[in-house]
GROMACS .gro file of C-alpha atoms in nm:
model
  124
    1UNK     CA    1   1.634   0.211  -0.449
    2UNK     CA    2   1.664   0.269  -0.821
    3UNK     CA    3   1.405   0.295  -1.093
    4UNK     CA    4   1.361  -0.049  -1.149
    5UNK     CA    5   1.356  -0.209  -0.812
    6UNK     CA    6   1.098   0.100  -0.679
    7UNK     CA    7   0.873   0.031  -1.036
    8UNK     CA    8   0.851  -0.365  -0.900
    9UNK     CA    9   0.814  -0.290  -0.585
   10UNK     CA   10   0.523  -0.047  -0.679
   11UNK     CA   11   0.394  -0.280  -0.897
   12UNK     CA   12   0.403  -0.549  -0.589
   13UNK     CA   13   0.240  -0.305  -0.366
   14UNK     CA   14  -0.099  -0.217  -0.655
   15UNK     CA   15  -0.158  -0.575  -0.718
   16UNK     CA   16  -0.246  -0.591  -0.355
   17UNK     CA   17  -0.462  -0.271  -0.409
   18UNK     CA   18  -0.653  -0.374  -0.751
   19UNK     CA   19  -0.703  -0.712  -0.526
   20UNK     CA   20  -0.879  -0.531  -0.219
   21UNK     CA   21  -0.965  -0.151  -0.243
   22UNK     CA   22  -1.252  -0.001  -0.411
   23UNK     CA   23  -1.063   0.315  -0.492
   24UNK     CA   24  -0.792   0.271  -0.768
   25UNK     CA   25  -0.551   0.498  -0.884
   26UNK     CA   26  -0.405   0.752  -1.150
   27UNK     CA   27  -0.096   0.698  -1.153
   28UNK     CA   28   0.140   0.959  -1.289
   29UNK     CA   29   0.492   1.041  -1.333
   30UNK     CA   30   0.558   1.424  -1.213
   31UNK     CA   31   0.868   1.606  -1.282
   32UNK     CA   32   0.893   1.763  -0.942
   33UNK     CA   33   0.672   1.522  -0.740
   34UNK     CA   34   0.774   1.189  -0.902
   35UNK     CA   35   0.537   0.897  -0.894
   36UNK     CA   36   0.224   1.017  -0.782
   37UNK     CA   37  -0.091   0.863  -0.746
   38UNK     CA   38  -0.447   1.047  -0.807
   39UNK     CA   39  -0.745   0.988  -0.636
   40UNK     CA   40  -1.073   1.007  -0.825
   41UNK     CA   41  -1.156   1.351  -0.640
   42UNK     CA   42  -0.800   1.484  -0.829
   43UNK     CA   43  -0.637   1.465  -0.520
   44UNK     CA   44  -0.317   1.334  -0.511
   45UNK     CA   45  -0.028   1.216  -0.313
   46UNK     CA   46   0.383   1.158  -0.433
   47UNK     CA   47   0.537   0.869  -0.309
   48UNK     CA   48   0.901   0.876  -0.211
   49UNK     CA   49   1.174   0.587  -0.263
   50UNK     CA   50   1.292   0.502   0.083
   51UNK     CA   51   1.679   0.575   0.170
   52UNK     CA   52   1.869   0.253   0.317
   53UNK     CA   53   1.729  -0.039   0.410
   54UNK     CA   54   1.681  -0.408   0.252
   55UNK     CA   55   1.490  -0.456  -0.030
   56UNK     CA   56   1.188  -0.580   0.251
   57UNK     CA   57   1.230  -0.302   0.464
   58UNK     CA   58   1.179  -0.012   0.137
   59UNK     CA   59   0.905  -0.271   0.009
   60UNK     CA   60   0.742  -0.238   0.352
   61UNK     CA   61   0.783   0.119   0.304
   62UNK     CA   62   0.623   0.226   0.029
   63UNK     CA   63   0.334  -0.002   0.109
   64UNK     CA   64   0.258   0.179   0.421
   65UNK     CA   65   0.255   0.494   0.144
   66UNK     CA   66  -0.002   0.353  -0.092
   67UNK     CA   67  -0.210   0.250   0.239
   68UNK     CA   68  -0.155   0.630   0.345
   69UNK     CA   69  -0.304   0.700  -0.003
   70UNK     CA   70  -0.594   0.464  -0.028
   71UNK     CA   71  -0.717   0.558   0.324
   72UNK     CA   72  -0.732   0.878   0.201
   73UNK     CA   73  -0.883   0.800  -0.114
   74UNK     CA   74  -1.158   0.564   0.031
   75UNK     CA   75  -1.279   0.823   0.307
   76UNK     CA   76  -1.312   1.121   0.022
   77UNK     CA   77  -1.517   0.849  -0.173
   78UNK     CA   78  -1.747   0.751   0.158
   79UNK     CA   79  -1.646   0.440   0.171
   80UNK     CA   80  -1.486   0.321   0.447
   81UNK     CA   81  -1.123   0.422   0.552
   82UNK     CA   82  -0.983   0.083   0.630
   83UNK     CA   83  -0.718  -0.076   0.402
   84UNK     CA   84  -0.627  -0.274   0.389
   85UNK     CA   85  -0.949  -0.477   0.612
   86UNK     CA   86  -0.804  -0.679   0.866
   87UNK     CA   87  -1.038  -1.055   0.861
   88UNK     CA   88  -1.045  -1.100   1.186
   89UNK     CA   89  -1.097  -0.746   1.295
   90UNK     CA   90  -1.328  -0.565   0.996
   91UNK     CA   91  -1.356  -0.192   1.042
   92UNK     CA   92  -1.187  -0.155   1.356
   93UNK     CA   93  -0.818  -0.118   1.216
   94UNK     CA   94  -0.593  -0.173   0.902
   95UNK     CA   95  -0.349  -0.423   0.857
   96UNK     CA   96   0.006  -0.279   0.896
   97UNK     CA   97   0.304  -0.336   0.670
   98UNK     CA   98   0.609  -0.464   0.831
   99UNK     CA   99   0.932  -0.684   0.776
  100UNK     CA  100   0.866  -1.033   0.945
  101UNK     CA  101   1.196  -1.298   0.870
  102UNK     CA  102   1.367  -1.042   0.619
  103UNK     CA  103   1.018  -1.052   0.376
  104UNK     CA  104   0.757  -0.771   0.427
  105UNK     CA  105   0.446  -0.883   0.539
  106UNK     CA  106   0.076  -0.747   0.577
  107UNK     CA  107   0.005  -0.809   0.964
  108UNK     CA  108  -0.281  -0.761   1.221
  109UNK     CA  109  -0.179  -0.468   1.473
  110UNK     CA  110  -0.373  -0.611   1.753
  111UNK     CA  111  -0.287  -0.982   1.742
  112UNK     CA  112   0.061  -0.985   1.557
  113UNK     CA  113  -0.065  -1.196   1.342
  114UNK     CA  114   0.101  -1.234   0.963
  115UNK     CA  115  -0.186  -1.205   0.699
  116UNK     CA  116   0.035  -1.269   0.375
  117UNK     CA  117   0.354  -1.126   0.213
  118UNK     CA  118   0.315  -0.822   0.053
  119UNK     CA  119   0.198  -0.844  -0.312
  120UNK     CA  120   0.001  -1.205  -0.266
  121UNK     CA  121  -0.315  -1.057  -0.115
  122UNK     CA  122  -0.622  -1.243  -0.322
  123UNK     CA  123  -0.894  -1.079  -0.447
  124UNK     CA  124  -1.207  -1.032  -0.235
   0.00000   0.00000   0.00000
């Protein structure tokens, strides 16, 4: 992945975050860590640009790296460690990111169910 694709697919991944997490962000070039993204504790976590793949697959990818980071984030906060909220299951698991029909998706673990595509989440 090169710097532009992984900058829109970041970008695809944080509009789904400003849409549904109560924790946002610093984001932060680093010249050893690369992108990294601070929590408001200071704690922070570099995200890595995925070897291989289609352009779903490393989308799919770093999304499941932001969750990583927001879970983390929410839970140092208090708040509740589930993001991305699954509707029909609130609190009892996240949604996962996967690759459904070559376009990664935001499902529901327990039923298989496909929420939305990646980036399209609306704002709660």
């Amino acid at each position: 992945m090169d710097d532009v694709e992984f900058a829109e697919a970041l970008e695809t991944v944080l509009r789904d975050l400003r849409a549904q997490c109560a924790v946002q962000p610093h984001i932060r070039a680093d010249d050893t860590y690369g992108i990294m993204l601070f929590a408001p504790d200071g704690s922070g976590q570099g995200l890595t640009s995925p070897p291989g793949g289609t352009a779903a697959e490393r989308l799919a990818n770093l999304a499941d790296q932001v969750q990583e980071w927001a879970v983390e984030a929410l839970w140092s906060e208090g708040a509740s460690a589930v993001w991305l909220q699954c509707p029909t299951h609130p609190d009892a698991h996240p949604l996962t990111a996967t690759v459904r029909a070559e376009t990664a998706v935001w499902v529901c673990p327990k039923r298989g169910a496909t929420l939305t595509r990646i980036g399209e989440l609306e704002t709660q």
